[in-house]
PDB file of C-alpha atoms and ligand atoms in Angstrom:
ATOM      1  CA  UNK A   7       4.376 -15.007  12.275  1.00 81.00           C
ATOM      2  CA  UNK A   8       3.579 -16.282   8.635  1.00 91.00           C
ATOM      3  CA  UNK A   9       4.496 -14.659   5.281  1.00 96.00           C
ATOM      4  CA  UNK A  10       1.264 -14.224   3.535  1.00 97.00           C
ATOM      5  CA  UNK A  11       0.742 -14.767  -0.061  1.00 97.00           C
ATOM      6  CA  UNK A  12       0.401 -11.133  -2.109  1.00 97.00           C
ATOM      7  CA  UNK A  13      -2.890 -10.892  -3.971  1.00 97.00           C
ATOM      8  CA  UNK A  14      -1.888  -9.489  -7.776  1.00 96.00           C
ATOM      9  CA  UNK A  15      -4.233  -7.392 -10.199  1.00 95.00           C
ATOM     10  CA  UNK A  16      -6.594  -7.971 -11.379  1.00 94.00           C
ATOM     11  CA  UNK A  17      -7.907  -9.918  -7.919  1.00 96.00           C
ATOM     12  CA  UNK A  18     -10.692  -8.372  -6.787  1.00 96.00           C
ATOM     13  CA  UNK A  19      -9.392  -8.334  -3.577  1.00 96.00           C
ATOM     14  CA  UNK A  20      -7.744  -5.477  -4.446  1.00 97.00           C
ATOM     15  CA  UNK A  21     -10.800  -3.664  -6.061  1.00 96.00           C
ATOM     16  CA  UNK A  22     -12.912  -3.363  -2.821  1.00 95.00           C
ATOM     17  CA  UNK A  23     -12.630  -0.734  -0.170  1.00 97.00           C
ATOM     18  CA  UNK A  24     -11.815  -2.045   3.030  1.00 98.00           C
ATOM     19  CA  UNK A  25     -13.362  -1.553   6.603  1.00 98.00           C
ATOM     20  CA  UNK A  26     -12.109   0.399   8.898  1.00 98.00           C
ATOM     21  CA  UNK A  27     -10.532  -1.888  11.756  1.00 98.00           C
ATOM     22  CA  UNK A  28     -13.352  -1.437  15.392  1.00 96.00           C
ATOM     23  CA  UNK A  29     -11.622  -3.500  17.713  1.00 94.00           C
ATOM     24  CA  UNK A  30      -7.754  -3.933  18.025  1.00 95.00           C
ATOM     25  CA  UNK A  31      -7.695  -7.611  18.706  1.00 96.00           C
ATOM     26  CA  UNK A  32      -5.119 -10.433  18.648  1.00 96.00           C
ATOM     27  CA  UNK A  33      -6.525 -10.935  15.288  1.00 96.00           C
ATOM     28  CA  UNK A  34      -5.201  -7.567  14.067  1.00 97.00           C
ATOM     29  CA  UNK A  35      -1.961  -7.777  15.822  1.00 96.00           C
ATOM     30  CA  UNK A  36      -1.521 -11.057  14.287  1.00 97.00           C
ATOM     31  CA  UNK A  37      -2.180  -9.564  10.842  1.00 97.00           C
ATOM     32  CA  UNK A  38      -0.248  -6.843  11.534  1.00 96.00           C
ATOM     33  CA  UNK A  39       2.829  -8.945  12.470  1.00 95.00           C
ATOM     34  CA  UNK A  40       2.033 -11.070   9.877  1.00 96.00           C
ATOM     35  CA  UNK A  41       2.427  -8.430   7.220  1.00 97.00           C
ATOM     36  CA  UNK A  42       5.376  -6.554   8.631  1.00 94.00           C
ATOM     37  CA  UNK A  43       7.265  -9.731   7.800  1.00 93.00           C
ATOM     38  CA  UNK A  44       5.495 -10.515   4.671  1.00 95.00           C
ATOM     39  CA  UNK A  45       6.507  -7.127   3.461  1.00 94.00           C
ATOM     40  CA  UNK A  46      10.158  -7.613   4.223  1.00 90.00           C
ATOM     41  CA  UNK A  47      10.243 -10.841   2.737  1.00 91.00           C
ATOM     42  CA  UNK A  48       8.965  -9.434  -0.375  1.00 92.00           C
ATOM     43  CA  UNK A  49      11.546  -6.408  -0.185  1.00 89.00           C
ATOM     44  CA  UNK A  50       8.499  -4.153  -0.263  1.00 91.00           C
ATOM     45  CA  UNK A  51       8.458  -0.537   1.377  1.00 92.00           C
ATOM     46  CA  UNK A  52       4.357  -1.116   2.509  1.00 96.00           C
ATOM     47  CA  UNK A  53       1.817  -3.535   2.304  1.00 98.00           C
ATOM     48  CA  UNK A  54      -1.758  -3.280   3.113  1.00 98.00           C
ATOM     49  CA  UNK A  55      -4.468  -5.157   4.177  1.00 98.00           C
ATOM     50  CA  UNK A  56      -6.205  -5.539   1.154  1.00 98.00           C
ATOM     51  CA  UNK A  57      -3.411  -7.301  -0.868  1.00 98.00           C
ATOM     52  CA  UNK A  58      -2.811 -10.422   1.368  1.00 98.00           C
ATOM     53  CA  UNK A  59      -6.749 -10.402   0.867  1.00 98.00           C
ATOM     54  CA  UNK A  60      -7.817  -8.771   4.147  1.00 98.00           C
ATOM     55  CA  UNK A  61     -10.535  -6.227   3.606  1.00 98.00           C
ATOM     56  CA  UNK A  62      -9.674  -4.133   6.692  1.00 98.00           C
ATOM     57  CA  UNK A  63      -7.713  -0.845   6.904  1.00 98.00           C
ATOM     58  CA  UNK A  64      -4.492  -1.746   8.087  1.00 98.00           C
ATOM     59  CA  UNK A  65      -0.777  -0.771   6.638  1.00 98.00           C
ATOM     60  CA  UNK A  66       2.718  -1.359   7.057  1.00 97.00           C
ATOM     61  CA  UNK A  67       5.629   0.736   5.717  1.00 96.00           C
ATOM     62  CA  UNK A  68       8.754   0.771   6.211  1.00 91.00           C
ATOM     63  CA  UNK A  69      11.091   3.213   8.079  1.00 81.00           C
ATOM     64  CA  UNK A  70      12.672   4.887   4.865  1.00 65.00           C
ATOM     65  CA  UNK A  71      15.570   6.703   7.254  1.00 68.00           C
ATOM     66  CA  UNK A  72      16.579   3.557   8.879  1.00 67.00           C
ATOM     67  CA  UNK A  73      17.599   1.845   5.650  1.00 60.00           C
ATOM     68  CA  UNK A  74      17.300  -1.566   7.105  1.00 63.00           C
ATOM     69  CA  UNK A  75      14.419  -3.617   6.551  1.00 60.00           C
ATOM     70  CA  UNK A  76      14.166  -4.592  10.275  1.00 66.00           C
ATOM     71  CA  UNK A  77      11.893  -1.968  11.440  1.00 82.00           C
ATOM     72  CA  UNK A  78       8.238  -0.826  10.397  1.00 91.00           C
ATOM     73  CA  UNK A  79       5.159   0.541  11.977  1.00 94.00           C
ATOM     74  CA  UNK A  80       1.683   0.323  11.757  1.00 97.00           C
ATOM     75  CA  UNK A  81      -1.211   2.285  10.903  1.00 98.00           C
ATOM     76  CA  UNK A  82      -4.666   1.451  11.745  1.00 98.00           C
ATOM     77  CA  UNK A  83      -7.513   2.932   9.815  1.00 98.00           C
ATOM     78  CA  UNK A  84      -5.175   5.962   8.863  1.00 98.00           C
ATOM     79  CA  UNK A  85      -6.378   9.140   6.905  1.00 98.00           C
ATOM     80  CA  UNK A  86      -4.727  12.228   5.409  1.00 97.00           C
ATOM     81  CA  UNK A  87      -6.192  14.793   7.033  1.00 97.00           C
ATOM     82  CA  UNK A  88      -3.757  17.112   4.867  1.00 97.00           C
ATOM     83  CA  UNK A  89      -1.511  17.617   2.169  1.00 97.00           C
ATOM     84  CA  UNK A  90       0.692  19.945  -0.094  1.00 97.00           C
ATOM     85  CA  UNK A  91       2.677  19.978  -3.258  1.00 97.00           C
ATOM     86  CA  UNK A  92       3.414  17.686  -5.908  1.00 96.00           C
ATOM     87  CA  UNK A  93       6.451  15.426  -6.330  1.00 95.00           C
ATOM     88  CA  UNK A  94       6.678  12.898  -9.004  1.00 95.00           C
ATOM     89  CA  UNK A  95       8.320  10.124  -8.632  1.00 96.00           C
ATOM     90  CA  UNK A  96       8.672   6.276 -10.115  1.00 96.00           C
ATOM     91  CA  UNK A  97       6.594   4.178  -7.899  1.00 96.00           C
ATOM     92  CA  UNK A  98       5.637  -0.081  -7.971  1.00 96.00           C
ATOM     93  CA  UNK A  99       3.944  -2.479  -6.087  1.00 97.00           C
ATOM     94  CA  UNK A 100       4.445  -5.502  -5.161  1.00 97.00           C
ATOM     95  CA  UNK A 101       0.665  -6.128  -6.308  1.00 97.00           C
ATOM     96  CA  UNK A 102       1.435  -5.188  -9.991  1.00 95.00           C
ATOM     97  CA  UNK A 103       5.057  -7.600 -10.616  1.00 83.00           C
ATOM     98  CA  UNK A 104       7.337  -5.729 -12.220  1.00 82.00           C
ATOM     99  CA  UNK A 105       5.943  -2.846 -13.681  1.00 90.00           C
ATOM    100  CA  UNK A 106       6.735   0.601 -12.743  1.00 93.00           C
ATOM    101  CA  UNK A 107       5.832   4.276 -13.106  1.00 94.00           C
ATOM    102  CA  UNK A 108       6.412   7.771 -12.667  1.00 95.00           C
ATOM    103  CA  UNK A 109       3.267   9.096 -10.238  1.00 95.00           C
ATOM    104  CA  UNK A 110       2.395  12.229  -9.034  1.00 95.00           C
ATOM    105  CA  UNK A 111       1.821  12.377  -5.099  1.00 96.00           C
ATOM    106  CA  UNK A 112       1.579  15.778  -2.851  1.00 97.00           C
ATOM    107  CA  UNK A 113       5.102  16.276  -1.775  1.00 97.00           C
ATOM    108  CA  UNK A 114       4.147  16.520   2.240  1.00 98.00           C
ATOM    109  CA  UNK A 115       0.940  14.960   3.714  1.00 98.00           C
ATOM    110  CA  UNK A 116      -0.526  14.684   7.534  1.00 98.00           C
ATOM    111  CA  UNK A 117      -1.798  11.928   8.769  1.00 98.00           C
ATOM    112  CA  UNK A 118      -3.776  10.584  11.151  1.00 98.00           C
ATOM    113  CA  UNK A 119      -4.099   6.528  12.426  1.00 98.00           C
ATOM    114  CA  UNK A 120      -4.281   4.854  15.375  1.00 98.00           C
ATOM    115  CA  UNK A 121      -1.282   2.959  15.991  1.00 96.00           C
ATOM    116  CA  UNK A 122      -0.912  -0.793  17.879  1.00 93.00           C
ATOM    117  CA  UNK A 123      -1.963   0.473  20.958  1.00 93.00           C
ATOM    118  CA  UNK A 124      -5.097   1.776  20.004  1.00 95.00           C
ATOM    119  CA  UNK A 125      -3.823   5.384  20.601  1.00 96.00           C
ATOM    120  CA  UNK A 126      -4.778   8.148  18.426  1.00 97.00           C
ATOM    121  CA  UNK A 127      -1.588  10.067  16.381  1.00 98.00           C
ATOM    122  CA  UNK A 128      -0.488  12.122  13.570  1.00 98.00           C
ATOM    123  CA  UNK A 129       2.032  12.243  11.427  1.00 97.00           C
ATOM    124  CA  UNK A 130       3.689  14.286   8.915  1.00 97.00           C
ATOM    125  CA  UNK A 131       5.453  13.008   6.161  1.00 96.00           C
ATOM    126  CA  UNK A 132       7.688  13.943   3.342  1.00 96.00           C
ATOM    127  CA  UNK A 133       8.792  12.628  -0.248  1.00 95.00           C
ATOM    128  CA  UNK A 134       9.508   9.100  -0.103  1.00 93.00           C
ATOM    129  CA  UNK A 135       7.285   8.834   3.656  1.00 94.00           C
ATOM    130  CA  UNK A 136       4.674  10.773   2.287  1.00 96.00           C
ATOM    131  CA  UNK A 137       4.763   8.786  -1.869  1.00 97.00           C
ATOM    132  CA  UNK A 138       4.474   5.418   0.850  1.00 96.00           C
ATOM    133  CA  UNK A 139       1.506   6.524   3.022  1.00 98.00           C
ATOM    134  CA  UNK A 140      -0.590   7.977  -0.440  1.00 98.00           C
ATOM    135  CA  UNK A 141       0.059   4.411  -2.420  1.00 98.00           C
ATOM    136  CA  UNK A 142      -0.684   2.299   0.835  1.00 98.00           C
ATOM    137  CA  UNK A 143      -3.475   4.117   1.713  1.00 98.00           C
ATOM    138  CA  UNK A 144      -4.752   4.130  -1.836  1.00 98.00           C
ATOM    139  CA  UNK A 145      -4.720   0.728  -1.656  1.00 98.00           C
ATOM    140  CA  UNK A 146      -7.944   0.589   1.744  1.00 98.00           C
ATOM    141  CA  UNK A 147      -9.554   2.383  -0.947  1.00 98.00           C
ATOM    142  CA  UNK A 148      -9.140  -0.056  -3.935  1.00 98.00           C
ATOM    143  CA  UNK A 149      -6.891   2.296  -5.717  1.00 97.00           C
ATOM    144  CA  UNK A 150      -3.560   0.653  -7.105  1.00 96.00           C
ATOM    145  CA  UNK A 151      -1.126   3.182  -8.654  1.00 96.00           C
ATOM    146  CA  UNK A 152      -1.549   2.713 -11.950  1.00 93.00           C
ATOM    147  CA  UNK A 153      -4.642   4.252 -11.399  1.00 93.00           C
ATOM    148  CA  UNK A 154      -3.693   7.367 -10.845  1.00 93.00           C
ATOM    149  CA  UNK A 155      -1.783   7.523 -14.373  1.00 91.00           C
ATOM    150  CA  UNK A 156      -2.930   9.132 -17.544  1.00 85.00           C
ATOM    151  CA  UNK A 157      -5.618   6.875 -19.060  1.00 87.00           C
ATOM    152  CA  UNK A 158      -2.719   5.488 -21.924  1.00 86.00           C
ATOM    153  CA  UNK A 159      -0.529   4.412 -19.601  1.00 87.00           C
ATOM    154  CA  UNK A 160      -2.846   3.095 -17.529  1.00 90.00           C
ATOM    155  CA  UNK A 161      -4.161   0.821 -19.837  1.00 89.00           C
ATOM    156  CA  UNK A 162      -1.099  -0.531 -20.745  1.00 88.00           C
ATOM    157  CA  UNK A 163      -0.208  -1.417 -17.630  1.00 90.00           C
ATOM    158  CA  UNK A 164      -3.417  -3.246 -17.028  1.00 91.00           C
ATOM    159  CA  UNK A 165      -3.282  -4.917 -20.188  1.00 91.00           C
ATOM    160  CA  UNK A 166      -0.055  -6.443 -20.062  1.00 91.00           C
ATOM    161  CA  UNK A 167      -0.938  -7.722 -16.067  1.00 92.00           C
ATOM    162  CA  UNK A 168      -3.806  -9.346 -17.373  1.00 92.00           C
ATOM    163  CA  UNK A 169      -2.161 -11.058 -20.354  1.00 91.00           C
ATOM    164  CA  UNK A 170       0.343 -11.954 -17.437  1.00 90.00           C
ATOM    165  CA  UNK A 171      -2.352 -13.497 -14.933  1.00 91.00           C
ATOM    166  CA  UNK A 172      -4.075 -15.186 -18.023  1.00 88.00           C
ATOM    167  CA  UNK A 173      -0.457 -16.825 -19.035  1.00 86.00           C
ATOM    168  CA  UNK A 174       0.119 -17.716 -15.153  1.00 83.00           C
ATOM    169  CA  UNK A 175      -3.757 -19.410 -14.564  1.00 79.00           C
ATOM    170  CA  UNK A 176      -2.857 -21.514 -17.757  1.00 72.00           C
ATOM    171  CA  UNK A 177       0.217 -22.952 -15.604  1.00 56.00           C
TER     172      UNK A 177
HETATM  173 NI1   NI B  27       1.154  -1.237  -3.648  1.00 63.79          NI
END
């Protein structure tokens, strides 16, 4: 297992949607294992594919009950099928440094993947669960959270990161 390096806006990498995973291979478990410990060296709560540059729809997350960063699972070209309410809630990612913001997700979502095996399931999440599996699966679709902010704040956000990539190329 490697840690993999975290792509940061504005990469394109993390513009793209990715493809849905056909065959489970060693590749795929490799990236899979790969990001489960790239995550929890990073002290994230999910990763996906697409920001250790990997257009395929793959995420980790975190088990937010167990409170130890020991455990995660995987979901393989997952989709909410469902979802209900609204929470809001201050979210970041480890794609956008330090910056954070209040987001509005639906409070309780379904969902359905395929997990390591290959075997179809479903899920059904809550609050923080549910907040992970929007913002990671936001992310297959090129969507980082900002994104989903009012156009102000949004464009502060992406402003600064830029100034900040700009100042970090000139390194
Ligand atoms: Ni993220």
């Amino acid at each position: 297992m490697s840690v993999l390096y975290v792509r940061v806006y504005p990469d394109p990498a993390l513009k793209n949607k990715a493809k849905p995973v056909e065959q489970l291979d060693s590749n795929i478990k490799k990236l899979i294992a790969d990001m489960g410990e790239t995550m929890f060296a990073a002290q994230g709560v999910g990763l996906a594919a697409p920001q250790v540059g990997e257009s395929c729809r793959v995420i980790v997350v975190c088990i937010p009950e167990k409170k130890d960063f020991s455990s995660y699972m995987a979901l393989i070209n997952p989709e909410i099928i469902s979802a209900e309410g609204e929470d809001i809630a201050e979210e970041g990612c480890l794609s956008a440094r330090d910056y954070r913001a209040q987001v509005m997700r639906a409070q309780k979502v379904k969902v359905c993947y395929l997990d390591e095996t290959g075997s179809k399931c479903e899920l059904i999440a809550q609050d923080l669960m549910a907040r992970i599996l929007q913002h990671e699966i936001d992310h297959l679709d090129g969507i980082l959270f900002f994104e989903r902010l009012s156009s102000i704040k949004r464009n502060l956000i992406k402003n600064r990161l830029r100034k900040l990539a700009k100042t970090a190329a000139g390194d």
